[in-house]
C-alpha positions as YAML, in Angstrom:
chain: A
units: angstrom
residues:
- id: 1
  name: PRO
  ca: [-59.17, 243.89, 29.06]
- id: 2
  name: THR
  ca: [-61.99, 242.08, 31.26]
- id: 3
  name: ASN
  ca: [-59.87, 239.31, 31.33]
- id: 4
  name: THR
  ca: [-57.22, 241.07, 32.77]
- id: 5
  name: ILE
  ca: [-54.32, 238.61, 33.93]
- id: 6
  name: ALA
  ca: [-51.31, 239.63, 36.56]
- id: 7
  name: SER
  ca: [-47.77, 241.19, 35.88]
- id: 8
  name: PRO
  ca: [-48.11, 240.74, 31.97]
- id: 9
  name: SER
  ca: [-45.46, 241.13, 29.25]
- id: 10
  name: PHE
  ca: [-45.29, 240.71, 25.55]
- id: 11
  name: ASP
  ca: [-44.71, 237.36, 23.79]
- id: 12
  name: THR
  ca: [-43.88, 238.35, 20.16]
- id: 13
  name: GLY
  ca: [-43.22, 234.92, 18.47]
- id: 14
  name: ASP
  ca: [-45.91, 234.81, 16.48]
- id: 15
  name: GLY
  ca: [-45.52, 235.71, 12.82]
- id: 16
  name: PHE
  ca: [-48.41, 233.99, 11.34]
- id: 17
  name: CYS
  ca: [-51.16, 235.99, 12.25]
- id: 18
  name: GLY
  ca: [-53.16, 238.74, 9.69]
- id: 19
  name: SER
  ca: [-54.49, 242.05, 10.50]
- id: 20
  name: VAL
  ca: [-57.97, 243.20, 10.35]
- id: 21
  name: TYR
  ca: [-59.51, 246.75, 9.62]
- id: 22
  name: ARG
  ca: [-62.22, 247.68, 11.96]
- id: 23
  name: THR
  ca: [-64.56, 249.95, 9.76]
- id: 24
  name: LYS
  ca: [-66.67, 250.89, 12.60]
- id: 25
  name: THR
  ca: [-64.03, 252.78, 14.34]
- id: 26
  name: GLY
  ca: [-60.97, 253.07, 11.77]
- id: 27
  name: THR
  ca: [-58.80, 251.00, 13.70]
- id: 28
  name: ILE
  ca: [-56.62, 248.32, 12.89]
- id: 29
  name: LEU
  ca: [-56.74, 245.02, 14.66]
- id: 30
  name: SER
  ca: [-53.81, 242.59, 14.92]
- id: 31
  name: ARG
  ca: [-52.56, 239.83, 17.16]
- id: 32
  name: THR
  ca: [-49.53, 239.46, 19.52]
- id: 33
  name: GLY
  ca: [-48.99, 237.16, 22.64]
- id: 34
  name: ILE
  ca: [-49.35, 238.07, 26.37]
- id: 35
  name: LYS
  ca: [-47.39, 235.70, 28.88]
- id: 36
  name: ALA
  ca: [-47.46, 236.11, 32.70]
- id: 37
  name: ILE
  ca: [-45.31, 233.15, 33.74]
- id: 38
  name: LYS
  ca: [-47.08, 232.70, 37.62]
- id: 39
  name: GLU
  ca: [-50.23, 232.31, 36.12]
- id: 40
  name: GLY
  ca: [-48.73, 229.71, 33.70]
- id: 41
  name: CYS
  ca: [-49.42, 231.63, 30.63]
- id: 42
  name: ARG
  ca: [-46.93, 231.13, 28.20]
- id: 43
  name: PRO
  ca: [-48.06, 231.66, 24.84]
- id: 44
  name: GLY
  ca: [-44.99, 230.34, 23.09]
- id: 45
  name: PHE
  ca: [-44.81, 231.56, 19.16]
- id: 46
  name: TYR
  ca: [-48.84, 231.17, 19.47]
- id: 47
  name: SER
  ca: [-51.30, 234.49, 19.59]
- id: 48
  name: ASN
  ca: [-53.41, 235.13, 22.60]
- id: 49
  name: ALA
  ca: [-53.90, 238.48, 22.31]
- id: 50
  name: MET
  ca: [-55.63, 241.01, 20.12]
- id: 51
  name: LEU
  ca: [-54.60, 244.51, 19.92]
- id: 52
  name: GLU
  ca: [-56.42, 248.05, 18.54]
- id: 53
  name: TRP
  ca: [-54.10, 250.37, 16.81]
- id: 54
  name: ASP
  ca: [-55.81, 253.98, 16.18]
- id: 55
  name: LEU
  ca: [-54.18, 255.54, 13.49]
- id: 56
  name: LYS
  ca: [-55.13, 259.13, 14.35]
- id: 57
  name: SER
  ca: [-53.73, 258.71, 17.88]
- id: 58
  name: ARG
  ca: [-51.16, 256.15, 17.20]
- id: 59
  name: GLN
  ca: [-51.82, 254.35, 19.87]
- id: 60
  name: ALA
  ca: [-52.34, 250.69, 20.32]
- id: 61
  name: THR
  ca: [-54.24, 249.01, 23.53]
- id: 62
  name: VAL
  ca: [-54.47, 245.46, 24.26]
- id: 63
  name: ILE
  ca: [-58.39, 244.73, 24.26]
- id: 64
  name: ASP
  ca: [-58.40, 240.83, 24.61]
- id: 65
  name: VAL
  ca: [-56.53, 238.25, 26.12]
- id: 66
  name: PHE
  ca: [-57.47, 234.52, 25.48]
- id: 67
  name: ARG
  ca: [-58.61, 232.66, 28.60]
- id: 68
  name: TRP
  ca: [-55.63, 229.97, 28.22]
- id: 69
  name: ASN
  ca: [-52.84, 228.42, 29.73]
- id: 70
  name: GLY
  ca: [-49.89, 226.96, 27.74]
- id: 71
  name: GLY
  ca: [-49.22, 227.44, 24.11]
- id: 72
  name: SER
  ca: [-47.19, 226.25, 21.19]
- id: 73
  name: GLY
  ca: [-44.93, 224.67, 24.15]
- id: 74
  name: GLY
  ca: [-47.92, 222.38, 25.09]
- id: 75
  name: GLY
  ca: [-49.09, 223.02, 29.07]
- id: 76
  name: GLY
  ca: [-52.73, 223.62, 27.83]
- id: 77
  name: ALA
  ca: [-54.70, 224.06, 30.69]
- id: 78
  name: LEU
  ca: [-58.15, 226.25, 31.23]
- id: 79
  name: HIS
  ca: [-57.63, 229.66, 33.08]
- id: 80
  name: THR
  ca: [-59.52, 231.40, 35.54]
- id: 81
  name: ASN
  ca: [-63.30, 231.80, 35.14]
- id: 82
  name: PHE
  ca: [-63.33, 229.91, 31.07]
- id: 83
  name: LEU
  ca: [-66.32, 228.33, 31.83]
- id: 84
  name: GLU
  ca: [-68.19, 231.71, 32.46]
- id: 85
  name: ASN
  ca: [-66.46, 233.44, 29.45]
- id: 86
  name: PRO
  ca: [-64.92, 230.91, 27.00]
- id: 87
  name: THR
  ca: [-62.41, 231.89, 24.21]
- id: 88
  name: PRO
  ca: [-60.80, 230.12, 21.18]
- id: 89
  name: THR
  ca: [-57.67, 228.74, 22.38]
- id: 90
  name: PRO
  ca: [-54.36, 230.21, 21.26]
- id: 91
  name: ARG
  ca: [-53.07, 229.99, 17.59]
- id: 92
  name: HIS
  ca: [-51.53, 231.15, 14.29]
- id: 93
  name: THR
  ca: [-54.41, 232.69, 12.79]
- id: 94
  name: TYR
  ca: [-53.06, 233.18, 9.08]
- id: 95
  name: ASP
  ca: [-55.45, 235.12, 7.10]
- id: 96
  name: GLY
  ca: [-58.34, 233.03, 8.78]
- id: 97
  name: GLN
  ca: [-60.21, 236.74, 10.73]
- id: 98
  name: ALA
  ca: [-63.08, 238.45, 9.46]
- id: 99
  name: TYR
  ca: [-64.84, 241.61, 10.69]
- id: 100
  name: VAL
  ca: [-68.35, 242.34, 10.32]
- id: 101
  name: GLU
  ca: [-69.40, 246.01, 10.24]
- id: 102
  name: ASP
  ca: [-72.96, 245.64, 10.48]
- id: 103
  name: GLU
  ca: [-72.74, 243.39, 13.66]
- id: 104
  name: ASP
  ca: [-69.05, 245.33, 14.90]
- id: 105
  name: THR
  ca: [-68.14, 241.57, 15.35]
- id: 106
  name: LEU
  ca: [-64.88, 239.68, 14.55]
- id: 107
  name: TYR
  ca: [-65.05, 235.84, 13.37]
- id: 108
  name: ILE
  ca: [-61.60, 233.46, 13.64]
- id: 109
  name: MET
  ca: [-61.76, 229.97, 12.51]
- id: 110
  name: LEU
  ca: [-59.11, 227.18, 12.13]
- id: 111
  name: GLY
  ca: [-55.40, 228.24, 12.34]
- id: 112
  name: ALA
  ca: [-52.39, 226.60, 14.28]
- id: 113
  name: ASN
  ca: [-53.11, 225.57, 17.86]
- id: 114
  name: TRP
  ca: [-52.62, 221.98, 18.33]
- id: 115
  name: ARG
  ca: [-49.37, 221.97, 20.18]
- id: 116
  name: ILE
  ca: [-50.98, 223.30, 23.31]
- id: 117
  name: GLY
  ca: [-52.66, 219.98, 23.73]
- id: 118
  name: GLY
  ca: [-49.14, 218.45, 23.88]
- id: 119
  name: THR
  ca: [-47.07, 217.86, 27.27]
- id: 120
  name: GLY
  ca: [-48.51, 218.65, 30.57]
- id: 121
  name: ALA
  ca: [-51.99, 219.56, 29.01]
- id: 122
  name: THR
  ca: [-54.75, 218.89, 31.42]
- id: 123
  name: GLU
  ca: [-57.51, 216.15, 30.17]
- id: 124
  name: GLU
  ca: [-59.78, 219.41, 30.28]
- id: 125
  name: ALA
  ca: [-57.90, 221.09, 28.20]
- id: 126
  name: LYS
  ca: [-57.38, 218.52, 25.50]
- id: 127
  name: LYS
  ca: [-61.20, 218.01, 25.12]
- id: 128
  name: GLN
  ca: [-61.63, 221.67, 24.62]
- id: 129
  name: LEU
  ca: [-59.11, 221.77, 22.08]
- id: 130
  name: GLY
  ca: [-61.07, 219.15, 20.37]
- id: 131
  name: VAL
  ca: [-64.15, 221.11, 20.98]
- id: 132
  name: ASP
  ca: [-62.40, 224.42, 19.42]
- id: 133
  name: ASN
  ca: [-61.52, 222.81, 16.36]
- id: 134
  name: GLN
  ca: [-65.04, 221.83, 15.35]
- id: 135
  name: SER
  ca: [-66.49, 225.62, 16.20]
- id: 136
  name: THR
  ca: [-66.65, 228.90, 14.57]
- id: 137
  name: TRP
  ca: [-65.83, 231.97, 17.33]
- id: 138
  name: LYS
  ca: [-67.46, 235.34, 17.19]
- id: 139
  name: TYR
  ca: [-65.89, 238.19, 19.19]
- id: 140
  name: SER
  ca: [-68.42, 241.09, 20.17]
- id: 141
  name: PHE
  ca: [-66.88, 244.65, 20.77]
- id: 142
  name: ALA
  ca: [-69.75, 245.76, 22.28]
- id: 143
  name: ASP
  ca: [-70.10, 242.87, 24.64]
- id: 144
  name: ARG
  ca: [-66.13, 242.42, 25.09]
- id: 145
  name: LYS
  ca: [-66.67, 238.84, 24.61]
- id: 146
  name: TRP
  ca: [-66.50, 235.45, 22.61]
- id: 147
  name: THR
  ca: [-69.30, 233.39, 21.60]
- id: 148
  name: ARG
  ca: [-68.42, 229.80, 20.56]
- id: 149
  name: ILE
  ca: [-70.60, 228.40, 17.48]
- id: 150
  name: GLU
  ca: [-70.85, 224.98, 16.88]
- id: 151
  name: GLY
  ca: [-69.60, 223.85, 13.74]
- id: 152
  name: ASN
  ca: [-67.21, 224.96, 11.04]
- id: 153
  name: VAL
  ca: [-65.76, 223.94, 7.46]
- id: 154
  name: ASN
  ca: [-64.37, 220.84, 8.96]
- id: 155
  name: ALA
  ca: [-68.02, 219.48, 9.04]
- id: 156
  name: LEU
  ca: [-68.15, 220.14, 5.40]
- id: 157
  name: PHE
  ca: [-64.99, 218.91, 3.75]
- id: 158
  name: GLY
  ca: [-61.45, 218.05, 4.84]
- id: 159
  name: CYS
  ca: [-58.87, 220.88, 4.56]
- id: 160
  name: SER
  ca: [-55.72, 222.04, 6.65]
- id: 161
  name: PRO
  ca: [-56.02, 224.18, 9.11]
- id: 162
  name: TYR
  ca: [-53.06, 226.12, 8.32]
- id: 163
  name: GLU
  ca: [-53.00, 229.15, 5.88]
- id: 164
  name: SER
  ca: [-56.84, 229.51, 5.39]
- id: 165
  name: HIS
  ca: [-58.54, 232.77, 4.38]
- id: 166
  name: LEU
  ca: [-61.69, 234.30, 5.76]
- id: 167
  name: ARG
  ca: [-63.51, 237.26, 4.83]
- id: 168
  name: TYR
  ca: [-66.75, 239.28, 5.26]
- id: 169
  name: TRP
  ca: [-68.72, 239.61, 1.50]
- id: 170
  name: PRO
  ca: [-70.90, 242.51, 2.63]
- id: 171
  name: GLU
  ca: [-73.22, 242.37, -0.39]
- id: 172
  name: GLY
  ca: [-73.88, 238.82, 0.34]
- id: 173
  name: LYS
  ca: [-74.19, 239.23, 3.96]
- id: 174
  name: LYS
  ca: [-72.05, 236.05, 4.73]
- id: 175
  name: LEU
  ca: [-68.69, 235.22, 5.60]
- id: 176
  name: ILE
  ca: [-66.55, 233.33, 2.84]
- id: 177
  name: PHE
  ca: [-63.69, 230.80, 3.24]
- id: 178
  name: LEU
  ca: [-61.13, 229.24, 0.98]
- id: 179
  name: ASN
  ca: [-58.23, 226.95, 2.04]
- id: 180
  name: ASP
  ca: [-54.80, 227.33, 1.61]
- id: 181
  name: GLY
  ca: [-55.05, 225.39, -2.27]
- id: 182
  name: GLY
  ca: [-57.86, 227.67, -3.03]
- id: 183
  name: ASP
  ca: [-59.80, 224.78, -4.20]
- id: 184
  name: LYS
  ca: [-62.43, 224.61, -1.41]
- id: 185
  name: TYR
  ca: [-65.05, 227.30, -0.60]
- id: 186
  name: ALA
  ca: [-67.64, 227.62, 1.87]
- id: 187
  name: GLU
  ca: [-70.27, 230.36, 2.83]
- id: 188
  name: PHE
  ca: [-71.65, 230.90, 6.66]
- id: 189
  name: ASP
  ca: [-74.96, 232.65, 6.80]
- id: 190
  name: LEU
  ca: [-74.72, 235.41, 9.37]
- id: 191
  name: LYS
  ca: [-78.45, 235.34, 10.23]
- id: 192
  name: GLU
  ca: [-78.74, 231.25, 10.26]
- id: 193
  name: GLN
  ca: [-75.03, 231.14, 11.72]
- id: 194
  name: LYS
  ca: [-74.17, 228.00, 9.51]
- id: 195
  name: TRP
  ca: [-71.87, 226.74, 7.20]
- id: 196
  name: ALA
  ca: [-72.66, 225.67, 3.48]
- id: 197
  name: LYS
  ca: [-70.13, 223.97, 1.27]
- id: 198
  name: ILE
  ca: [-70.15, 226.07, -2.11]
- id: 199
  name: GLU
  ca: [-68.61, 224.47, -5.76]
- id: 200
  name: LEU
  ca: [-65.99, 226.90, -7.31]
- id: 201
  name: LYS
  ca: [-66.71, 227.59, -11.05]
- id: 202
  name: SER
  ca: [-62.95, 228.27, -11.75]
- id: 203
  name: LYS
  ca: [-59.23, 227.18, -10.52]
- id: 204
  name: CYS
  ca: [-57.56, 229.47, -8.68]
- id: 205
  name: PRO
  ca: [-54.43, 230.67, -10.91]
- id: 206
  name: MET
  ca: [-51.62, 230.63, -8.05]
- id: 207
  name: SER
  ca: [-51.06, 229.35, -4.44]
- id: 208
  name: LEU
  ca: [-53.05, 230.71, -1.74]
- id: 209
  name: TYR
  ca: [-50.59, 228.83, 0.89]
- id: 210
  name: ASN
  ca: [-48.68, 231.68, 2.55]
- id: 211
  name: ALA
  ca: [-50.95, 234.58, 0.85]
- id: 212
  name: ARG
  ca: [-52.83, 237.13, 2.52]
- id: 213
  name: SER
  ca: [-55.70, 239.01, 1.18]
- id: 214
  name: THR
  ca: [-57.60, 242.30, 0.87]
- id: 215
  name: TRP
  ca: [-61.30, 243.33, -0.26]
- id: 216
  name: ASP
  ca: [-61.60, 245.78, -3.06]
- id: 217
  name: SER
  ca: [-65.17, 247.30, -2.10]
- id: 218
  name: LYS
  ca: [-65.86, 248.98, -5.34]
- id: 219
  name: ARG
  ca: [-66.11, 245.45, -6.80]
- id: 220
  name: ASN
  ca: [-66.75, 243.49, -4.20]
- id: 221
  name: LEU
  ca: [-63.57, 241.49, -4.85]
- id: 222
  name: TRP
  ca: [-61.48, 239.21, -2.89]
- id: 223
  name: VAL
  ca: [-57.87, 240.01, -3.89]
- id: 224
  name: PHE
  ca: [-55.16, 237.75, -2.91]
- id: 225
  name: ARG
  ca: [-51.46, 238.43, -2.86]
- id: 226
  name: LEU
  ca: [-48.04, 236.54, -2.60]
- id: 227
  name: GLY
  ca: [-44.93, 237.47, -3.78]
- id: 228
  name: PRO
  ca: [-45.36, 239.13, -7.50]
- id: 229
  name: LYS
  ca: [-48.46, 237.10, -8.08]
- id: 230
  name: VAL
  ca: [-52.00, 238.66, -7.34]
- id: 231
  name: CYS
  ca: [-55.54, 237.26, -8.09]
- id: 232
  name: THR
  ca: [-59.01, 238.41, -7.48]
- id: 233
  name: PHE
  ca: [-62.10, 235.85, -6.69]
- id: 234
  name: ASP
  ca: [-65.71, 237.09, -7.11]
- id: 235
  name: PRO
  ca: [-68.20, 235.46, -4.95]
- id: 236
  name: LYS
  ca: [-70.91, 236.31, -7.02]
- id: 237
  name: THR
  ca: [-69.60, 234.17, -9.84]
- id: 238
  name: ARG
  ca: [-67.36, 232.02, -7.80]
- id: 239
  name: GLU
  ca: [-64.54, 232.45, -10.30]
- id: 240
  name: PHE
  ca: [-61.18, 233.46, -9.82]
- id: 241
  name: LYS
  ca: [-58.87, 236.25, -12.27]
- id: 242
  name: ALA
  ca: [-55.37, 236.18, -12.52]
- id: 243
  name: LEU
  ca: [-53.44, 239.78, -12.47]
- id: 244
  name: PRO
  ca: [-50.29, 240.78, -13.97]
- id: 245
  name: ASP
  ca: [-47.42, 239.83, -12.08]
- id: 246
  name: ALA
  ca: [-46.34, 243.03, -9.67]
- id: 247
  name: TYR
  ca: [-42.97, 242.20, -10.88]
- id: 248
  name: ASP
  ca: [-40.50, 239.90, -12.26]
- id: 249
  name: MET
  ca: [-40.21, 236.66, -9.51]
- id: 250
  name: PRO
  ca: [-36.91, 236.71, -8.26]
- id: 251
  name: ALA
  ca: [-34.33, 234.14, -9.44]
- id: 252
  name: ASP
  ca: [-32.63, 234.11, -5.75]
- id: 253
  name: LYS
  ca: [-34.91, 231.34, -3.89]
- id: 254
  name: ASP
  ca: [-33.75, 233.47, -0.87]
- id: 255
  name: ASP
  ca: [-34.97, 236.82, -2.00]
- id: 256
  name: PRO
  ca: [-37.74, 237.98, 0.47]
- id: 257
  name: LYS
  ca: [-39.48, 239.47, -2.42]
- id: 258
  name: ARG
  ca: [-40.67, 236.00, -3.49]
- id: 259
  name: GLY
  ca: [-43.08, 235.28, -0.75]
- id: 260
  name: TRP
  ca: [-44.01, 238.91, 0.70]
- id: 261
  name: LYS
  ca: [-47.26, 239.03, 1.76]
- id: 262
  name: GLY
  ca: [-48.77, 242.57, 2.55]
- id: 263
  name: ILE
  ca: [-51.54, 244.09, 0.50]
- id: 264
  name: ALA
  ca: [-54.30, 246.83, 0.99]
- id: 265
  name: TYR
  ca: [-56.92, 248.59, -1.32]
- id: 266
  name: ILE
  ca: [-56.66, 251.89, -1.30]
- id: 267
  name: SER
  ca: [-60.28, 252.90, -2.10]
- id: 268
  name: LYS
  ca: [-60.20, 256.53, -2.50]
- id: 269
  name: HIS
  ca: [-57.55, 256.32, -4.94]
- id: 270
  name: ASP
  ca: [-58.99, 252.72, -6.68]
- id: 271
  name: ALA
  ca: [-55.44, 251.05, -6.31]
- id: 272
  name: TYR
  ca: [-53.77, 247.47, -4.89]
- id: 273
  name: LEU
  ca: [-51.13, 248.28, -2.50]
- id: 274
  name: LEU
  ca: [-48.29, 246.00, -2.28]
- id: 275
  name: THR
  ca: [-45.76, 246.24, 0.36]
- id: 276
  name: GLY
  ca: [-41.93, 245.13, 0.50]
- id: 277
  name: PRO
  ca: [-38.58, 244.46, 2.65]
- id: 278
  name: THR
  ca: [-38.00, 248.28, 2.34]
- id: 279
  name: GLY
  ca: [-40.33, 251.45, 1.21]
- id: 280
  name: ASN
  ca: [-38.88, 251.36, -2.16]
- id: 281
  name: ASP
  ca: [-39.94, 248.23, -2.74]
- id: 282
  name: THR
  ca: [-43.83, 249.28, -2.53]
- id: 283
  name: PHE
  ca: [-46.13, 248.79, -5.59]
- id: 284
  name: VAL
  ca: [-49.11, 249.96, -6.72]
- id: 285
  name: PHE
  ca: [-51.84, 248.98, -9.21]
- id: 286
  name: ASN
  ca: [-54.18, 251.07, -10.89]
- id: 287
  name: VAL
  ca: [-57.05, 249.10, -11.26]
- id: 288
  name: GLU
  ca: [-58.59, 250.97, -14.01]
- id: 289
  name: LYS
  ca: [-55.46, 250.91, -15.87]
- id: 290
  name: ALA
  ca: [-54.59, 247.57, -15.17]
- id: 291
  name: ALA
  ca: [-50.98, 248.20, -14.83]
- id: 292
  name: TRP
  ca: [-48.48, 248.33, -11.77]
- id: 293
  name: SER
  ca: [-46.07, 251.01, -10.79]
- id: 294
  name: ASN
  ca: [-42.98, 251.08, -8.24]
- id: 295
  name: VAL
  ca: [-43.44, 253.49, -5.57]
- id: 296
  name: LYS
  ca: [-40.16, 254.42, -4.00]
- id: 297
  name: GLY
  ca: [-41.51, 254.85, -0.14]
- id: 298
  name: GLY
  ca: [-37.64, 255.35, 1.21]
- id: 299
  name: ASP
  ca: [-35.44, 253.42, 2.57]
- id: 300
  name: MET
  ca: [-37.00, 252.10, 5.47]
- id: 301
  name: VAL
  ca: [-36.97, 248.31, 6.50]
- id: 302
  name: LEU
  ca: [-40.16, 246.91, 6.67]
- id: 303
  name: PRO
  ca: [-41.53, 243.58, 8.39]
- id: 304
  name: ASN
  ca: [-43.29, 241.15, 6.31]
- id: 305
  name: GLY
  ca: [-46.48, 242.26, 7.88]
- id: 306
  name: TYR
  ca: [-49.99, 242.99, 7.38]
- id: 307
  name: PRO
  ca: [-51.41, 246.72, 5.78]
- id: 308
  name: GLN
  ca: [-54.77, 247.63, 6.18]
- id: 309
  name: TYR
  ca: [-56.07, 251.13, 4.42]
- id: 310
  name: ASP
  ca: [-57.86, 253.86, 6.99]
- id: 311
  name: ALA
  ca: [-60.03, 255.81, 4.27]
- id: 312
  name: ARG
  ca: [-60.61, 258.11, 7.61]
- id: 313
  name: THR
  ca: [-56.86, 259.23, 7.69]
- id: 314
  name: ASP
  ca: [-55.94, 258.54, 3.87]
- id: 315
  name: LEU
  ca: [-53.35, 256.18, 5.56]
- id: 316
  name: VAL
  ca: [-52.06, 252.42, 5.08]
- id: 317
  name: GLY
  ca: [-51.17, 251.14, 8.53]
- id: 318
  name: LEU
  ca: [-48.62, 248.32, 8.13]
- id: 319
  name: VAL
  ca: [-48.64, 246.02, 11.53]
- id: 320
  name: PHE
  ca: [-46.22, 242.90, 12.76]
- id: 321
  name: GLN
  ca: [-46.29, 242.16, 16.57]
- id: 322
  name: LEU
  ca: [-45.32, 245.56, 17.98]
- id: 323
  name: GLN
  ca: [-43.67, 247.02, 14.90]
- id: 324
  name: THR
  ca: [-45.87, 249.76, 13.03]
- id: 325
  name: ALA
  ca: [-45.48, 251.80, 9.92]
- id: 326
  name: VAL
  ca: [-47.50, 254.04, 7.98]
- id: 327
  name: PHE
  ca: [-47.64, 255.22, 4.30]
- id: 328
  name: LYS
  ca: [-49.84, 257.81, 2.34]
- id: 329
  name: TYR
  ca: [-49.96, 256.94, -1.49]
- id: 330
  name: VAL
  ca: [-50.51, 260.13, -3.66]
- id: 331
  name: PRO
  ca: [-50.65, 259.22, -7.48]
- id: 332
  name: GLU
  ca: [-48.46, 260.86, -9.49]
- id: 333
  name: GLU
  ca: [-51.11, 263.12, -11.18]
- id: 334
  name: LYS
  ca: [-51.84, 264.31, -8.01]
- id: 335
  name: LYS
  ca: [-48.56, 265.37, -6.73]
...
């Protein structure tokens, strides 16, 4: 990366950053932590680094590290050359990242980052943290550089920075935002670089707190999943629609399938794929038939990670920190 730090090692404590599919290159963008103790770079359980995983070569590389010292343990300080090349703060991004193919850019906003301003933080860092929380950030892959855009949804309405959702709507040429409750919605005009509050036409049928999402490119629908619950959101009509549950909600409150997150849209087969604790807990929704089926994908234990579908390889890539897995879905009628 352009902001390389000395003697780095991975710090893999963050489990709250979703992944993003970079359509221009057919790669999956995910987040992790990079630490360098001598330089004060200690993200803790926050993420400060972006990885890019190529499903063809099966190689992953670090392409960016935030120019901040400190992290979840406090100690915030601006890293070398921050003022010449500012970056966002280390954070949990949740589902709050969006890739725009036309620009080959990545946007992020909100997330959990407040702890970096705790014990040991410099006054300069505390001030920048306040600026960060009123900003939208854009990363250009061509320039390998972050740009801060003044303003975000905080200027429109009060909402939690946790577990929010951000997505690019290609037909509307806008970023779209939903909060963790699914009751506050905004759109970002890419040309004007401004946010606007938009009223919803229906109520979200499920909790979006801890949920993750995918994009149905055939129907231009935003699709959310948490456990067996799945719903869609149409940005044209601003309406939600509940889909049938993928499976029965486990009665055992400790059953991890109650809160599993992974979902991906497989465009080649027009299907939504849900991951689970093992490969055998994979579920697929045939959108045309509106029917779920359980796919026995093997006994392999999987992390509660974030899958993306790559049409070039016809593979679903699942990533969680430095753990990865791939899956190829073949419909029954084609086996």
